[in-house]
Short mmCIF file of C-alpha atoms and ligand atoms in Angstrom, two decimals:
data_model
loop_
_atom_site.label_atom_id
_atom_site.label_comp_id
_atom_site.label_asym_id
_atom_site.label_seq_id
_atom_site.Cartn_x
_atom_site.Cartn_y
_atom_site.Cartn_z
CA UNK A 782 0.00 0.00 0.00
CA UNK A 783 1.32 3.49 -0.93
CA UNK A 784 2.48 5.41 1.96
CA UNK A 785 0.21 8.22 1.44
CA UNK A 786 -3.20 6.53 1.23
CA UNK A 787 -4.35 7.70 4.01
CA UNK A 788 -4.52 11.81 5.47
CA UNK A 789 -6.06 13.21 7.77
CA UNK A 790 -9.68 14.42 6.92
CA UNK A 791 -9.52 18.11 5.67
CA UNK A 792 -10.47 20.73 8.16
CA UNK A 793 -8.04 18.68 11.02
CA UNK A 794 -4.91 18.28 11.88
CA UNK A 795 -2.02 15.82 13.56
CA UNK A 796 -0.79 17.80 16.14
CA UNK A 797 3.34 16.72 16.75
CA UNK A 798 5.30 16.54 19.42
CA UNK A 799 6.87 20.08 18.14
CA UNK A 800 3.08 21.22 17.60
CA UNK A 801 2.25 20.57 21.38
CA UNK A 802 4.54 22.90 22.56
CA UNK A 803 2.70 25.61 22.06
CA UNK A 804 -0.59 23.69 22.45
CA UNK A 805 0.50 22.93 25.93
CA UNK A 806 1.68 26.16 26.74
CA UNK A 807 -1.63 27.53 25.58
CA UNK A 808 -3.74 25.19 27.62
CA UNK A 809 -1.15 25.73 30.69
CA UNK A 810 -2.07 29.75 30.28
CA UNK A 811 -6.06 29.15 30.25
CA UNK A 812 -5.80 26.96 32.98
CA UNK A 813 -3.57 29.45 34.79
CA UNK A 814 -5.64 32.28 34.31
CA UNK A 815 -8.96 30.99 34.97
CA UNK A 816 -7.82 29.32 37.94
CA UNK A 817 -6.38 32.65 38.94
CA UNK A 818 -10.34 33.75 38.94
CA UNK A 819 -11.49 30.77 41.13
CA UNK A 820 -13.00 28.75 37.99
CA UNK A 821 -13.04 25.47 38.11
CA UNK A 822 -13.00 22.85 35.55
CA UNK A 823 -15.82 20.62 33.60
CA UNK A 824 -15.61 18.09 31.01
CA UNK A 825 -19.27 17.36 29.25
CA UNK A 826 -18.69 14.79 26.59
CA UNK A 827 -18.06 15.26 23.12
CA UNK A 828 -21.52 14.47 21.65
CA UNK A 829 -24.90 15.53 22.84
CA UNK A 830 -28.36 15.03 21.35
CA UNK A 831 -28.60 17.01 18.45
CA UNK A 832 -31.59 18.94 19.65
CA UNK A 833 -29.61 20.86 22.17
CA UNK A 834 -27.58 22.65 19.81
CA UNK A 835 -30.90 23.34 17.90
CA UNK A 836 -32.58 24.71 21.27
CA UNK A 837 -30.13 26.64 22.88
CA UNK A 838 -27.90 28.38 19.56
CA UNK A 839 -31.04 28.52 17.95
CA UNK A 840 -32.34 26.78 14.58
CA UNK A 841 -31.59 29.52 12.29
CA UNK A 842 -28.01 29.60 13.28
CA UNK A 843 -25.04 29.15 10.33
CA UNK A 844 -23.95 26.65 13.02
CA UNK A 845 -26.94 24.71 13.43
CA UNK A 846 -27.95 25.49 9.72
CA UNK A 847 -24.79 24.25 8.08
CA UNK A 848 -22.20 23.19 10.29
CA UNK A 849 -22.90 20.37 12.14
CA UNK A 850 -21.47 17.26 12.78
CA UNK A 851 -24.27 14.82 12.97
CA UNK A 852 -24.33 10.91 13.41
CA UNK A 853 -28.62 9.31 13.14
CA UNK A 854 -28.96 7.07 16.47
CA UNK A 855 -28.95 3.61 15.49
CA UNK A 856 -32.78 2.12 15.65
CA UNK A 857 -31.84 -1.17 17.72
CA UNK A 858 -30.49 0.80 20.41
CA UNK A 859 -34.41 0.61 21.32
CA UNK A 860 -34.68 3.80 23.42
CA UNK A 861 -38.13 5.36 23.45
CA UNK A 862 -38.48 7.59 20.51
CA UNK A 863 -37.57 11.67 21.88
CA UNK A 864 -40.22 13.23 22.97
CA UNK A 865 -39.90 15.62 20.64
CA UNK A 866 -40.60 15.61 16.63
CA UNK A 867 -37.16 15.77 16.11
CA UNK A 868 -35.40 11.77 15.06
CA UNK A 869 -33.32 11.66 17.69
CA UNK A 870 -29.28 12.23 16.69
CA UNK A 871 -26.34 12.98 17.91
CA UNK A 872 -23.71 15.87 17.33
CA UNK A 873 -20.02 16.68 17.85
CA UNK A 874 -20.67 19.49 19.80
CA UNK A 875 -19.90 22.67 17.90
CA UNK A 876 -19.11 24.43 21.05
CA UNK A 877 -19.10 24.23 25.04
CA UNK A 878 -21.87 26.92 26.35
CA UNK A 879 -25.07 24.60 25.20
CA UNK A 880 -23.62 21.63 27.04
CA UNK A 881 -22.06 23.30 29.96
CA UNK A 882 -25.31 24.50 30.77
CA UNK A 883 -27.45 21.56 30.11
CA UNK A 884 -24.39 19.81 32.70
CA UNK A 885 -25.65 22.73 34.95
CA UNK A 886 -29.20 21.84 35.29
CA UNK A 887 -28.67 18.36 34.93
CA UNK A 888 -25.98 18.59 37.58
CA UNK A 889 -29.40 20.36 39.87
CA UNK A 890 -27.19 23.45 40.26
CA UNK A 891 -29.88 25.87 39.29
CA UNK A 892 -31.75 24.71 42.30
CA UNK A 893 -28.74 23.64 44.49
CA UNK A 894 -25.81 26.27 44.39
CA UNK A 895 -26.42 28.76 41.68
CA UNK A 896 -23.38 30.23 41.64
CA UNK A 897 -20.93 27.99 39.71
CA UNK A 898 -17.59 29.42 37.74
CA UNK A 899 -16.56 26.68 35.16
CA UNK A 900 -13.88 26.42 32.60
CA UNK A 901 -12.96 24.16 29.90
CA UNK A 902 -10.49 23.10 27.22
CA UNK A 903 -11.31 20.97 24.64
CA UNK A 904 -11.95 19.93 20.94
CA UNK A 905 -15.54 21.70 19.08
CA UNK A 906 -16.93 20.46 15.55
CA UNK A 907 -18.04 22.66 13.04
CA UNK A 908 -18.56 21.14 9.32
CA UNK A 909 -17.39 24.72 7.55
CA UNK A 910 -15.40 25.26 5.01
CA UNK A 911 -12.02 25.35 6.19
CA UNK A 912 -9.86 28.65 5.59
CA UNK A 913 -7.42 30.82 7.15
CA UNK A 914 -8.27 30.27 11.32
CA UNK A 915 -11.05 27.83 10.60
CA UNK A 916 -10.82 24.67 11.17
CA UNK A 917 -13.81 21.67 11.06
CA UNK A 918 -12.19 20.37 14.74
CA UNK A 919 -10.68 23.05 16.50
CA UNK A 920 -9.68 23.30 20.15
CA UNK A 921 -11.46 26.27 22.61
CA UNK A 922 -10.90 27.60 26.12
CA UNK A 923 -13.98 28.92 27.57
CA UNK A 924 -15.61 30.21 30.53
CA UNK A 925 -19.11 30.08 31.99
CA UNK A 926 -20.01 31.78 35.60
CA UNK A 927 -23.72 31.00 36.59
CA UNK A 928 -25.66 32.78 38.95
CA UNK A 929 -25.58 36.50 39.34
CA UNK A 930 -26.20 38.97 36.52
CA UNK A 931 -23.95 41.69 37.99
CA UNK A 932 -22.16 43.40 35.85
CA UNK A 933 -18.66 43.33 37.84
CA UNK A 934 -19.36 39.29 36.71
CA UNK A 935 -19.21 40.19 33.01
CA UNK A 936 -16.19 42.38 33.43
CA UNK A 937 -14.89 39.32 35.24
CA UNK A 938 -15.13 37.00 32.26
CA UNK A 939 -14.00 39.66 29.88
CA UNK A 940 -10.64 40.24 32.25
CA UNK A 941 -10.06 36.42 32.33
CA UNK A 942 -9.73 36.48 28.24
CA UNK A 943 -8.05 39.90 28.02
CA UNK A 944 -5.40 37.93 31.21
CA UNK A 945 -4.92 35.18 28.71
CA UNK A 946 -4.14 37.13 25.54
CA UNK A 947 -2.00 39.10 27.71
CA UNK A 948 0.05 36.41 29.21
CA UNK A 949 1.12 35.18 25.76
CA UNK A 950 2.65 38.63 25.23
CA UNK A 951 -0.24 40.36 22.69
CA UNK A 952 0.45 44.03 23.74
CA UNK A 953 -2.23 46.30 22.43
CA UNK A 954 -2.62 44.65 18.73
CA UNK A 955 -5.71 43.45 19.74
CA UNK A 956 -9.26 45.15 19.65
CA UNK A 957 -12.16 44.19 22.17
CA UNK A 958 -15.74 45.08 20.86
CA UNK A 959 -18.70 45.18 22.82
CA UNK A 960 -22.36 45.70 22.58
CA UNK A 961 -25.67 44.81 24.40
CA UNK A 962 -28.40 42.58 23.23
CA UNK A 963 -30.55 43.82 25.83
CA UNK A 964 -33.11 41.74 27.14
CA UNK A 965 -35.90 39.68 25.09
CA UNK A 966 -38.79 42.35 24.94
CA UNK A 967 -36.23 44.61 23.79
CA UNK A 968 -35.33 42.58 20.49
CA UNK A 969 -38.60 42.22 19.44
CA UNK A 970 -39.30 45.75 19.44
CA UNK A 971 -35.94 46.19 17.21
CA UNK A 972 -36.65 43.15 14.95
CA UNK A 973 -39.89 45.00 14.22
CA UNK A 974 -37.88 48.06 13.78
CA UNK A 975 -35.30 46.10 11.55
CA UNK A 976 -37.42 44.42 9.55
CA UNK A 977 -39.72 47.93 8.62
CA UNK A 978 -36.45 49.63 7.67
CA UNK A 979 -34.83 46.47 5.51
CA UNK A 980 -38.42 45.60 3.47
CA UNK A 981 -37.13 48.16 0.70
CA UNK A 982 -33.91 46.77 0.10
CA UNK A 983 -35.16 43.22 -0.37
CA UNK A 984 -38.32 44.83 -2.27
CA UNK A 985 -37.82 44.45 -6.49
CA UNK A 986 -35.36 42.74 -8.53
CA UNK A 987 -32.80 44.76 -8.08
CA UNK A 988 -31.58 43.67 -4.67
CA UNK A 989 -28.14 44.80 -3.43
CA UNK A 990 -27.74 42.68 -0.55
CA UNK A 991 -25.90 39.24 -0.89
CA UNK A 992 -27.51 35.67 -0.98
CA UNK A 993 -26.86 35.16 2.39
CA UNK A 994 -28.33 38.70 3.35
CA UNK A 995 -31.60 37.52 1.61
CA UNK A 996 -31.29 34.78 3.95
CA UNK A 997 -31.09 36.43 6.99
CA UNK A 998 -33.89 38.81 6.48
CA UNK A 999 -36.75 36.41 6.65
CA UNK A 1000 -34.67 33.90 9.28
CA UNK A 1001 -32.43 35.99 11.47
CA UNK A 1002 -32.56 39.58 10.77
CA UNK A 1003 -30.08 41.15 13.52
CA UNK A 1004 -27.40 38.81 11.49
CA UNK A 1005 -27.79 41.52 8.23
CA UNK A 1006 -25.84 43.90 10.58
CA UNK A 1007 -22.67 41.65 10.73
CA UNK A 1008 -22.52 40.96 7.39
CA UNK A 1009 -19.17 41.36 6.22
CA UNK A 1010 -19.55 42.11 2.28
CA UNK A 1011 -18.75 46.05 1.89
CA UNK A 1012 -22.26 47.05 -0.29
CA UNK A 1013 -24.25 45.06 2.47
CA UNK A 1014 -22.63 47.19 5.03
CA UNK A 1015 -23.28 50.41 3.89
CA UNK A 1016 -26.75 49.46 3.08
CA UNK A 1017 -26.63 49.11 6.99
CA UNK A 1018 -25.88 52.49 7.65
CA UNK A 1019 -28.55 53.97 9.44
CA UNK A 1020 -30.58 51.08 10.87
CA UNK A 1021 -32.57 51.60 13.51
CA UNK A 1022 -30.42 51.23 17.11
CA UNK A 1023 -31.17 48.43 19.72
CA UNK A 1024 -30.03 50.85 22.35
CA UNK A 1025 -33.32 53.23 21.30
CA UNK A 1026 -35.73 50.69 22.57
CA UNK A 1027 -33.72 49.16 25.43
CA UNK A 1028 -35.39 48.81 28.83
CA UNK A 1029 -33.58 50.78 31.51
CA UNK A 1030 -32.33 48.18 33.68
CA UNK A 1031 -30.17 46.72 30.63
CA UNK A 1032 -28.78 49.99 29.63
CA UNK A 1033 -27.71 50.54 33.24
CA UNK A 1034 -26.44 47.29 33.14
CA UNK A 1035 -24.18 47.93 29.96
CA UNK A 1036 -22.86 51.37 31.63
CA UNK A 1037 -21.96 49.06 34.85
CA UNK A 1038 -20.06 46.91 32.84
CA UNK A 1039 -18.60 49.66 31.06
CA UNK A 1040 -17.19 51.48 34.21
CA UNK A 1041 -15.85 47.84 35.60
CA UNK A 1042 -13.66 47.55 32.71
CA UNK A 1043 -12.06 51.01 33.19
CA UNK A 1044 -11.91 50.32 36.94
CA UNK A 1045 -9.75 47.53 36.09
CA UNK A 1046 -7.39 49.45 33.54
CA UNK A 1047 -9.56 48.61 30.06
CA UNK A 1048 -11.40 51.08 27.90
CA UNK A 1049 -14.33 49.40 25.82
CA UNK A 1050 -14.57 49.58 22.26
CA UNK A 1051 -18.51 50.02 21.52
CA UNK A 1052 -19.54 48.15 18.43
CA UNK A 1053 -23.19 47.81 17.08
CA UNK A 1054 -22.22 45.43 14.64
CA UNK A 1055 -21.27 42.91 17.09
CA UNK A 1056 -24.64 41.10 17.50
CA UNK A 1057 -23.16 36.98 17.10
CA UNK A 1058 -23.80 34.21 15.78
CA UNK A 1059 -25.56 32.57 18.41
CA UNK A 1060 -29.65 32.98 19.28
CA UNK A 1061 -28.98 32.74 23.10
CA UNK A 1062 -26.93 35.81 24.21
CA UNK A 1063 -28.87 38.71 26.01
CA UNK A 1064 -27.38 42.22 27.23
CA UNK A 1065 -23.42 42.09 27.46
CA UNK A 1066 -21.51 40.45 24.37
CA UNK A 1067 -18.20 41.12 23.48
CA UNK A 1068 -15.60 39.91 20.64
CA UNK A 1069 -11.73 40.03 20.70
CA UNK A 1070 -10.31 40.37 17.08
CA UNK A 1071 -6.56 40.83 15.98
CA UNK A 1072 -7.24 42.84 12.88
CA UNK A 1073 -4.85 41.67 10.78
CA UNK A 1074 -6.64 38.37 10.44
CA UNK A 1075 -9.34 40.12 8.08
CA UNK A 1076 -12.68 38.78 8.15
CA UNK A 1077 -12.24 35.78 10.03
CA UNK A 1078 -10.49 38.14 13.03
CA UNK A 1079 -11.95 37.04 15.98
CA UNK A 1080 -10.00 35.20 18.41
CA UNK A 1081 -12.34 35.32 20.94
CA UNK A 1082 -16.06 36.02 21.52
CA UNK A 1083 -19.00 35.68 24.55
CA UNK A 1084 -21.49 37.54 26.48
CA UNK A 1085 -24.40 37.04 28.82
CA UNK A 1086 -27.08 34.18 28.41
CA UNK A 1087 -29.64 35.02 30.94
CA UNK A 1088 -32.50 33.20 29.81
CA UNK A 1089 -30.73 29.93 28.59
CA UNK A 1090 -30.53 27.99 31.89
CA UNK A 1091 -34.62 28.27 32.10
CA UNK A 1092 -34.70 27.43 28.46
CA UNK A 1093 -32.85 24.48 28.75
CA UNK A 1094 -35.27 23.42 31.82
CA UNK A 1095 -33.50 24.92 34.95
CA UNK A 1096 -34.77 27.59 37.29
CA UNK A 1097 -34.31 31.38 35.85
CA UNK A 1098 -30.42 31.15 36.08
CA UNK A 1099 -28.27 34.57 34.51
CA UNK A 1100 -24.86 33.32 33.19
CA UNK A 1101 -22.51 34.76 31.25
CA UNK A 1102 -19.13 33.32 29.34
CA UNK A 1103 -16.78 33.18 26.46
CA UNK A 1104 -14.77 30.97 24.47
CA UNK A 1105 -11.37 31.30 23.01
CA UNK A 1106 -10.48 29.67 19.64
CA UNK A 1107 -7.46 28.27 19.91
CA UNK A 1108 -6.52 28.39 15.72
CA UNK A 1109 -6.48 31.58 15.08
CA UNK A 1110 -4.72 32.53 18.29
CA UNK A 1111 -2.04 30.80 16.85
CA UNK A 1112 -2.18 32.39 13.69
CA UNK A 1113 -1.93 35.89 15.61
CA UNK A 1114 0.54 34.68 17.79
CA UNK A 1115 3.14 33.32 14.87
CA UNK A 1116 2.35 37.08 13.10
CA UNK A 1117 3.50 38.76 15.61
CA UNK A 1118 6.76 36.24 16.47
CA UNK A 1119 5.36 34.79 19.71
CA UNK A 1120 6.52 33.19 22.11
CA UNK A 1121 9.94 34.74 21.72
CA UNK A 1122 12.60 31.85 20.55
CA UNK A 1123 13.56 32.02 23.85
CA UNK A 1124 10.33 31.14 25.73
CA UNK A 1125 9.86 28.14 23.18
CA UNK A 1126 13.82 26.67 23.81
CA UNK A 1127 12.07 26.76 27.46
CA UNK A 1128 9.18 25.18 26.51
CA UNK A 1129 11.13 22.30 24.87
CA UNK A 1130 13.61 21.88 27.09
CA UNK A 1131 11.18 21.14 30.06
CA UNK A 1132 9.96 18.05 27.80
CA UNK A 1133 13.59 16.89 27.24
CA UNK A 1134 15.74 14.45 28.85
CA UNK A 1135 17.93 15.57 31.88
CA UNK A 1136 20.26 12.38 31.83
CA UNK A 1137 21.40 10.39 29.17
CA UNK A 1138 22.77 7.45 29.58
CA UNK A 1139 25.38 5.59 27.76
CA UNK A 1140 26.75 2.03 27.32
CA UNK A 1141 30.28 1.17 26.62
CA UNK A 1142 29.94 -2.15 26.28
CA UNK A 1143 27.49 -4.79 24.87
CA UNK A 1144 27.07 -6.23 28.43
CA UNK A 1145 27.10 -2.49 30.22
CA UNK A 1146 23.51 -2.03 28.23
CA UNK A 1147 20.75 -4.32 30.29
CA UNK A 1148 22.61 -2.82 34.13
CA UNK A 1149 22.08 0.32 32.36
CA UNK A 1150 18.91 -0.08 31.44
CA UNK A 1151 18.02 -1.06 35.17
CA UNK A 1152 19.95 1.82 36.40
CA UNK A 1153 17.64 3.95 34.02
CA UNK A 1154 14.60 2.83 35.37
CA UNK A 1155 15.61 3.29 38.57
CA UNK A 1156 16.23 7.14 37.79
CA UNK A 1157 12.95 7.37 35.95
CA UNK A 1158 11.33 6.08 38.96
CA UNK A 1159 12.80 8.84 41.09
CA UNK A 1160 11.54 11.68 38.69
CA UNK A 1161 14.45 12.24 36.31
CA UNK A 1162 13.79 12.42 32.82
CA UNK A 1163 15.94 9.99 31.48
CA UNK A 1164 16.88 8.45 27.94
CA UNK A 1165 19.53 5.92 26.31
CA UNK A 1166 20.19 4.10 23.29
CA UNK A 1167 18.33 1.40 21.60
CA UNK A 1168 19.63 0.75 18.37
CA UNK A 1169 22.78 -0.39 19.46
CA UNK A 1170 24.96 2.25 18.98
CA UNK A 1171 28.69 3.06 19.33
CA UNK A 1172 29.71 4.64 22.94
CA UNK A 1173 30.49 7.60 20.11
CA UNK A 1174 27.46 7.38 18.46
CA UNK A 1175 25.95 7.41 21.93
CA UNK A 1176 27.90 10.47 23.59
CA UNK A 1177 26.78 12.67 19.95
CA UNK A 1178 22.68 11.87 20.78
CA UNK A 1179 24.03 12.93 24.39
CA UNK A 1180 24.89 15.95 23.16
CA UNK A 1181 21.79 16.41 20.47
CA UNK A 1182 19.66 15.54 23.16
CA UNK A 1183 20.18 18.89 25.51
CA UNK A 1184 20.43 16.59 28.36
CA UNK A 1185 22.14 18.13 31.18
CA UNK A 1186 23.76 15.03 32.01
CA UNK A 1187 25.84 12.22 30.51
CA UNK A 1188 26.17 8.56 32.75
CA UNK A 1189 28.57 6.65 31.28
CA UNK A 1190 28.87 2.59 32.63
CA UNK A 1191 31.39 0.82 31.29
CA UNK A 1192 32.82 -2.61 32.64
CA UNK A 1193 35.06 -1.22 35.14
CA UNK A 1194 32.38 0.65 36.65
CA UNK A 1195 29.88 -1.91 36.62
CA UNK A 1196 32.63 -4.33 38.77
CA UNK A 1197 32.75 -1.29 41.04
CA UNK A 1198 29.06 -0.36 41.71
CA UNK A 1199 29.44 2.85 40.29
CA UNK A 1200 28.75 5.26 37.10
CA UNK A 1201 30.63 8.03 35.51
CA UNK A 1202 28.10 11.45 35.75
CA UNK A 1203 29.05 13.35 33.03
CA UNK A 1204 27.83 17.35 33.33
CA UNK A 1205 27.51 18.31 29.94
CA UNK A 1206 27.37 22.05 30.85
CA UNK A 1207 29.60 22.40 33.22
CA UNK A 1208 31.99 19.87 31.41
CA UNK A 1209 33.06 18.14 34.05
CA UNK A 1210 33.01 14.30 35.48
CA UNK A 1211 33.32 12.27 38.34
CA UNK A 1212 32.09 8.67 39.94
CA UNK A 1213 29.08 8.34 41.53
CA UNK A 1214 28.34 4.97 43.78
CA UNK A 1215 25.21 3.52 41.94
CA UNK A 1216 23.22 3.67 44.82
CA UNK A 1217 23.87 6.99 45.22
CA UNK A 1218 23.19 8.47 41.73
CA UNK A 1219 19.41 9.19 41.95
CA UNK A 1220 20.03 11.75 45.36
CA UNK A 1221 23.34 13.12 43.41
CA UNK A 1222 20.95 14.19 40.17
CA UNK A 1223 18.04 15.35 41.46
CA UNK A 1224 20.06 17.66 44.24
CA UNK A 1225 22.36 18.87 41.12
CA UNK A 1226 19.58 19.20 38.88
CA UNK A 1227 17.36 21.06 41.74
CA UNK A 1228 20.28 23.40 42.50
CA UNK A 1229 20.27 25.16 38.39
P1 HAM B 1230 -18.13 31.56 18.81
O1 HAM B 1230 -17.95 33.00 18.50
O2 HAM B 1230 -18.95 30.75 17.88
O3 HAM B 1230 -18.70 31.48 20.28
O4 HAM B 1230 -16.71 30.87 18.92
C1 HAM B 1230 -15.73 31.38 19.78
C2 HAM B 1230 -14.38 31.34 19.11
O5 HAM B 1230 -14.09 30.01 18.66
C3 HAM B 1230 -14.27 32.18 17.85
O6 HAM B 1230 -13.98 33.52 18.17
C4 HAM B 1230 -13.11 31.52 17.14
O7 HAM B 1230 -11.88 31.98 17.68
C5 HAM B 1230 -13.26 30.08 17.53
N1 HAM B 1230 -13.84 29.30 16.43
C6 HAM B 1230 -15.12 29.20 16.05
N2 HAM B 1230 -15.26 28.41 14.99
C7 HAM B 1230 -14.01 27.97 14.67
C8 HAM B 1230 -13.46 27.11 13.66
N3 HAM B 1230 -14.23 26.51 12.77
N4 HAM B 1230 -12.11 26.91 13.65
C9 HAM B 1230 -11.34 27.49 14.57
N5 HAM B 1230 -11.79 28.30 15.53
C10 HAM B 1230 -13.10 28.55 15.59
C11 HAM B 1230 -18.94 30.32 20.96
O8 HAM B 1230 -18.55 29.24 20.62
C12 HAM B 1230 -19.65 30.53 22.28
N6 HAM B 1230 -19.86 29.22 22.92
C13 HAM B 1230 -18.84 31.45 23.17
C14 HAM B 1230 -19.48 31.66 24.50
C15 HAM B 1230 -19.18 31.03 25.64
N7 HAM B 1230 -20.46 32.52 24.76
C16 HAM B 1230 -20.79 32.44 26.05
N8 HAM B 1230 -20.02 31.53 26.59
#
């Protein structure tokens, strides 16, 4: 069989050894800063039933619409048929909020201990075409607090991503948009609004707005004001303004969530066009872009979800959260030459092997191998030869393989119980009783 047969499906990717690196270090920073906020972490499975993406992003969603990764339940698993209309399926989830909170009220948190601050980091499915930052699995870090709607909490989550972009050394090359939904009654009134002042433009047969805009206005009309082709957005211009119909209490709310982010060193960027992709955000939602990505910018994007515990059968819970993608992070982060060379030789060497250990004889190499394991037991990283190299072939991967450390046991040694410690940066040598060499290592090692 030709080597290349097989590939990976398109829209994934093998992630190396060399790859993890930065993967790791990247999962290490969520962790770090979330943790940092007193979230804790959940892990929902990777499939749900496909009608809780429907419910909670909403039917009418590009994600539910076309992007979903859907497997049909086999019949003889015999379960009663759902109770819904729907033929009950399963989906790789396309993204953690839907079954974080369904893991919420199933959990009986709602009714329990409302107040819950959860992170995760983990793979999503989306069936889109892949491009620049877009992948069909892709890996995301998110947040979700549960349980108070104040608006310290949203400046909370927003602080936790702006900590995390910060940490991997973005200075200011990144943009944070927010906006309010405001609260249900509130977007009817402006999808009434919307829809009176779009009618014209979709009116004739001379329409100016793109396929997908034609779309949008009878399914999901606030998604005609994201719409990223130029003639589409100035035919925007001038559409009537959620915040002109928005109840008090949510446009206090946004100003509260305004003055937390100054109080904690961070001035807003209001943006009316931010509005998402997703059916179950209310009042606070927020994007982070890096710019130079184009249309596809957005690293990062949440907001609040107030209604969506009750929708998803809990009591009235207000939550709020984001998620992190962590592709086109990555593309940002290699524009912009991060993590410095220096950061990544770090990173590497605190994967690689502290001792290596060589054989100068054919009969040195099964004590050695003992020895080894012994080390490796006590914590040190520790490699050696299989392939039955020379002692000189041996003391070059030595030197390849960064260790701090050569051990060198040759027959004289082995008669005496002991092992030459080589210390490859210092370049120096001496004997080390065998019994002895574990507590020699890991005090040198511990003392750099
Ligand atoms: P989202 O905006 O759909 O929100 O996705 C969040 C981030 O995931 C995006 O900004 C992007 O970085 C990344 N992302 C999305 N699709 C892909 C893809 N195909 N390939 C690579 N990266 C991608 C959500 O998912 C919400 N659950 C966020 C949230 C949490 N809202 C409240 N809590």
């Amino acid at each position: 069989m030709a080597s290349d047969s097989f590939r990976n499906a398109r829209g994934t990717r093998d992630l190396y050894p060399d790859d993890l690196l930065l993967i790791h270090h990247l999962e290490r920073t969520a962790i770090a800063v979330a943790q940092a906020a007193a979230y804790r972490e959940i892990r929902t499975p990777l499939f749900e039933e496909t009608r809780l993406f429907k419910r909670s992003l909403g039917e009418a969603t590009d994600v539910v619409e076309k992007e979903m990764f859907t497997v049909p339940r086999r019949t003889a698993e015999g379960a009663e048929p759902s109770s819904t209309s729907d033929p009950l399926s399963f989906t790789f989830r396309p993204e953690g909020t839907a079954s974080v909170v369904r893991a919420y009220v199933q959990g009986g948190y709602a009714a329990r201990a409302p107040l819950q601050k959860w992170y995760y980091v983990g793979p999503m499915f989306r069936y889109e075409r892949p491009q620049k930052g877009r992948e069909r699995q892709f890996t995301q870090f998110g947040v979700e607090a549960f349980g108070a709607q104040s608006a310290t909490l949203d400046a909370e989550v927003i602080g936790i991503a702006l900590d995390f972009f910060q940490r991997l050394g973005f200075g200011d090359q990144l943009e944070v948009r927010m906006n309010s939904m405001g609260d249900p009654q509130d977007r009817e009134l402006w999808r009434d609004k919307l829809r009176e002042f779009f009618a014209p433009q979709f009116e004739g047969d001379d329409i100016e707005r793109c396929a997908d805009c034609r779309d949008r206005f009878t399914r999901n009309i606030l998604r005609l004001l994201d719409c990223k082709v130029p003639r589409c957005q100035e035919l925007n211009a001038g559409a009537p303004d959620l915040f002109d119909v928005m109840n008090q209490d949510a446009l206090t709310h946004h100003q509260q969530v305004g003055e937390a982010l100054r109080a904690i060193g961070f001035e807003p960027k209001e943006d009316r066009s931010i509005v998402r992709g997703l059916d179950y955000y209310s009042r606070t939602v927020f994007e982070v872009h890096y710019p130079p990505l184009g249309a596809r910018s957005a690293l990062c994007g949440g907001g609040r979800y107030d209604g969506l515990v009750e929708e998803m059968g809990g009591r009235p819970t207000p939550g709020v959260g984001f998620s992190v993608g962590f592709t086109p992070t990555e593309l940002a982060l290699a524009e912009l030459g991060l993590p410095p060379a220096q950061d990544m030789d770090d990173l590497r060497a605190q994967s690689a092997p502290q001792v290596f250990a060589i054989a100068v004889s054919a009969e040195d190499r099964l004590p050695l191998f003992a020895i080894v394991e012994e080390l490796r037991k006590a914590g040190v990283r520790c490699e050696l030869d299989h392939r039955g190299k020379s002692p000189k072939a041996q003391f070059k991967e030595a030197a390849k393989s960064q260790a701090r450390f050569a051990l060198v046991l040759g027959p004289d040694e082995r008669v005496a119980g002991q092992v030459v410690l080589r210390d490859l940066q210092q370049k120096e040598e001496r004997k080390v009783a065998a019994v002895e060499l574990a507590a020699t290592i890991t005090q040198a090692l511990s003392a750099t």
